[in-house]
Short mmCIF file of C-alpha atoms in Angstrom, two decimals:
data_model
loop_
_atom_site.label_atom_id
_atom_site.label_comp_id
_atom_site.label_asym_id
_atom_site.label_seq_id
_atom_site.Cartn_x
_atom_site.Cartn_y
_atom_site.Cartn_z
CA PRO A 3 2.64 -17.87 9.47
CA GLN A 4 6.03 -16.45 10.92
CA ASP A 5 6.65 -16.08 14.37
CA LEU A 6 6.68 -12.08 14.97
CA SER A 7 6.72 -12.12 18.68
CA GLY A 8 10.46 -11.12 18.71
CA LEU A 9 10.16 -8.18 16.47
CA PRO A 10 9.51 -4.63 17.98
CA LEU A 11 6.20 -4.15 16.28
CA GLY A 12 5.32 -1.42 18.63
CA ARG A 13 7.89 0.80 16.82
CA VAL A 14 6.19 0.45 13.39
CA ASP A 15 4.01 3.30 12.48
CA VAL A 16 3.05 1.90 8.96
CA LEU A 17 3.67 -1.66 7.61
CA ILE A 18 3.38 -2.03 4.00
CA PRO A 19 3.86 -5.68 2.95
CA ASN A 20 2.77 -6.72 -0.58
CA ALA A 21 0.26 -9.37 -0.92
CA GLN A 22 2.83 -12.38 -1.06
CA GLU A 23 4.79 -10.88 1.91
CA PHE A 24 1.69 -10.59 3.94
CA ARG A 25 0.85 -14.31 3.03
CA THR A 26 4.28 -15.27 4.24
CA LEU A 27 4.03 -13.20 7.42
CA THR A 28 0.51 -14.13 8.36
CA GLY A 29 -0.48 -17.24 6.34
CA TRP A 30 -3.23 -15.15 4.76
CA SER A 31 -5.45 -17.08 2.50
CA GLY A 32 -6.32 -14.42 0.43
CA SER A 33 -10.08 -13.68 1.65
CA ILE A 34 -10.93 -10.14 2.87
CA GLU A 35 -12.27 -11.84 5.99
CA GLU A 36 -8.90 -13.47 6.70
CA LEU A 37 -7.05 -10.21 5.80
CA GLU A 38 -8.90 -8.40 8.61
CA ARG A 39 -8.26 -11.08 11.12
CA ALA A 40 -4.59 -11.46 10.43
CA GLY A 41 -4.30 -7.55 10.01
CA LYS A 42 -5.81 -7.04 13.35
CA ARG A 43 -3.48 -9.57 14.90
CA LEU A 44 -0.66 -7.30 13.72
CA LEU A 45 -2.26 -4.22 15.05
CA ALA A 46 -2.95 -5.89 18.37
CA GLN A 47 1.03 -6.66 18.61
CA GLY A 48 1.66 -2.82 18.27
CA VAL A 49 1.86 -2.06 14.52
CA LYS A 50 -0.26 1.28 14.20
CA ALA A 51 -1.28 1.00 10.72
CA LEU A 52 -1.24 -1.67 8.07
CA VAL A 53 -1.42 -1.36 4.21
CA VAL A 54 -1.31 -4.31 2.21
CA THR A 55 -0.55 -3.61 -1.59
CA ALA A 56 -2.19 -6.18 -4.12
CA GLY A 57 -1.12 -4.93 -7.60
CA GLU A 58 -3.97 -4.89 -9.88
CA ASP A 59 -6.26 -5.55 -7.04
CA GLY A 60 -5.32 -2.18 -5.52
CA ALA A 61 -4.35 -1.76 -1.81
CA TYR A 62 -6.02 -2.58 1.77
CA LEU A 63 -5.97 -0.37 4.62
CA VAL A 64 -6.56 -2.31 7.95
CA GLU A 65 -7.60 -0.47 10.98
CA PRO A 66 -9.10 -1.57 14.21
CA GLU A 67 -12.55 -0.58 12.57
CA GLY A 68 -12.08 -2.87 9.67
CA VAL A 69 -10.70 -3.00 6.13
CA THR A 70 -10.83 -0.27 3.41
CA HIS A 71 -9.98 -1.37 -0.11
CA PHE A 72 -8.47 1.10 -2.60
CA PRO A 73 -9.08 -0.29 -5.98
CA ALA A 74 -5.93 0.00 -8.32
CA VAL A 75 -6.08 3.10 -10.63
CA PRO A 76 -6.69 1.83 -14.25
CA VAL A 77 -3.78 2.52 -16.54
CA ALA A 78 -2.07 0.58 -19.50
CA ALA A 79 0.54 -1.35 -17.41
CA VAL A 80 3.87 -2.07 -19.23
CA ASP A 81 6.01 -3.20 -16.10
CA PRO A 82 5.22 -3.52 -12.52
CA ALA A 83 8.91 -2.95 -11.33
CA GLY A 84 9.08 -0.10 -9.24
CA ALA A 85 5.27 0.05 -8.22
CA GLY A 86 5.81 -0.96 -4.71
CA GLU A 87 8.61 1.41 -4.08
CA ALA A 88 6.53 4.24 -5.66
CA PHE A 89 3.61 3.23 -3.60
CA CYS A 90 5.78 3.49 -0.23
CA ALA A 91 7.59 6.46 -1.41
CA ALA A 92 4.22 8.42 -2.06
CA LEU A 93 2.57 7.28 0.98
CA ALA A 94 5.67 8.43 3.10
CA VAL A 95 5.64 11.90 1.31
CA LYS A 96 1.93 12.53 2.22
CA LEU A 97 2.28 11.28 5.71
CA GLY A 98 5.45 13.34 6.11
CA GLN A 99 3.02 16.36 5.00
CA GLY A 100 0.70 15.24 7.89
CA ARG A 101 -2.07 13.96 5.85
CA GLY A 102 -4.18 11.17 6.96
CA LEU A 103 -3.95 7.51 5.78
CA TYR A 104 -6.79 7.75 3.38
CA GLU A 105 -5.43 10.61 1.48
CA ALA A 106 -2.08 9.08 1.57
CA VAL A 107 -3.04 5.67 0.25
CA GLY A 108 -5.08 7.17 -2.45
CA PHE A 109 -2.07 9.27 -3.53
CA ALA A 110 0.29 6.28 -3.24
CA ALA A 111 -2.15 4.24 -5.33
CA ALA A 112 -1.89 6.83 -8.24
CA ALA A 113 1.92 6.88 -7.92
CA ALA A 114 2.12 3.01 -8.35
CA ALA A 115 -0.08 3.03 -11.31
CA LEU A 116 2.03 5.58 -12.97
CA ALA A 117 5.18 3.65 -12.15
CA THR A 118 3.88 0.72 -14.06
CA GLN A 119 3.42 2.71 -17.34
CA LYS A 120 7.29 2.78 -17.86
CA LYS A 121 9.93 -0.06 -18.19
CA GLY A 122 12.49 -0.19 -15.11
CA VAL A 123 12.41 1.00 -11.52
CA LEU A 124 14.04 4.34 -11.35
CA PRO A 125 12.89 5.60 -14.85
CA SER A 126 9.27 4.72 -13.86
CA LEU A 127 9.17 6.63 -10.63
CA PRO A 128 6.61 9.51 -11.20
CA THR A 129 7.13 13.14 -10.35
CA LEU A 130 4.77 14.87 -7.88
CA ALA A 131 3.43 16.82 -10.81
CA GLU A 132 2.48 13.51 -12.63
CA VAL A 133 0.62 12.05 -9.80
CA GLN A 134 -1.07 15.20 -9.22
CA ALA A 135 -2.15 15.33 -12.94
CA LEU A 136 -3.38 11.91 -12.83
CA LEU A 137 -5.43 12.36 -9.65
CA ALA A 138 -6.85 15.64 -11.36
CA ARG A 139 -7.89 13.55 -14.22
CA LEU A 140 -9.71 10.89 -12.20
CA ALA A 141 -11.51 13.61 -10.29
CA ASP A 142 -12.97 14.94 -13.42
#
């Protein structure tokens, strides 16, 4: 684990590491129980919300009450490049619109899934309409 005591974690609204980054930061073993313990340590240091992205395993929202798993949206993935960027951007869009974390993470998971369906980072970033269409199909 890394010593994070010198970082201004109290200024972090949402920390979004991927699974490998979270392992490096916290020494996370990969279990949900350890994810919750390590995540709550970050929350205790001032991080307001923690979302750990885990590729095809989805994403995990860690809150003081516990961990919520958001399964990955099933798609025919071609290239994972850009999925993390799409996730973070989509999450920021929803939070910027005043939406809650649950809605934002679900929206971000759909955007990340769409981003894996094309090669390259920039060409793979989905539009708002594409994300909304995927979510509508999933709701049916």
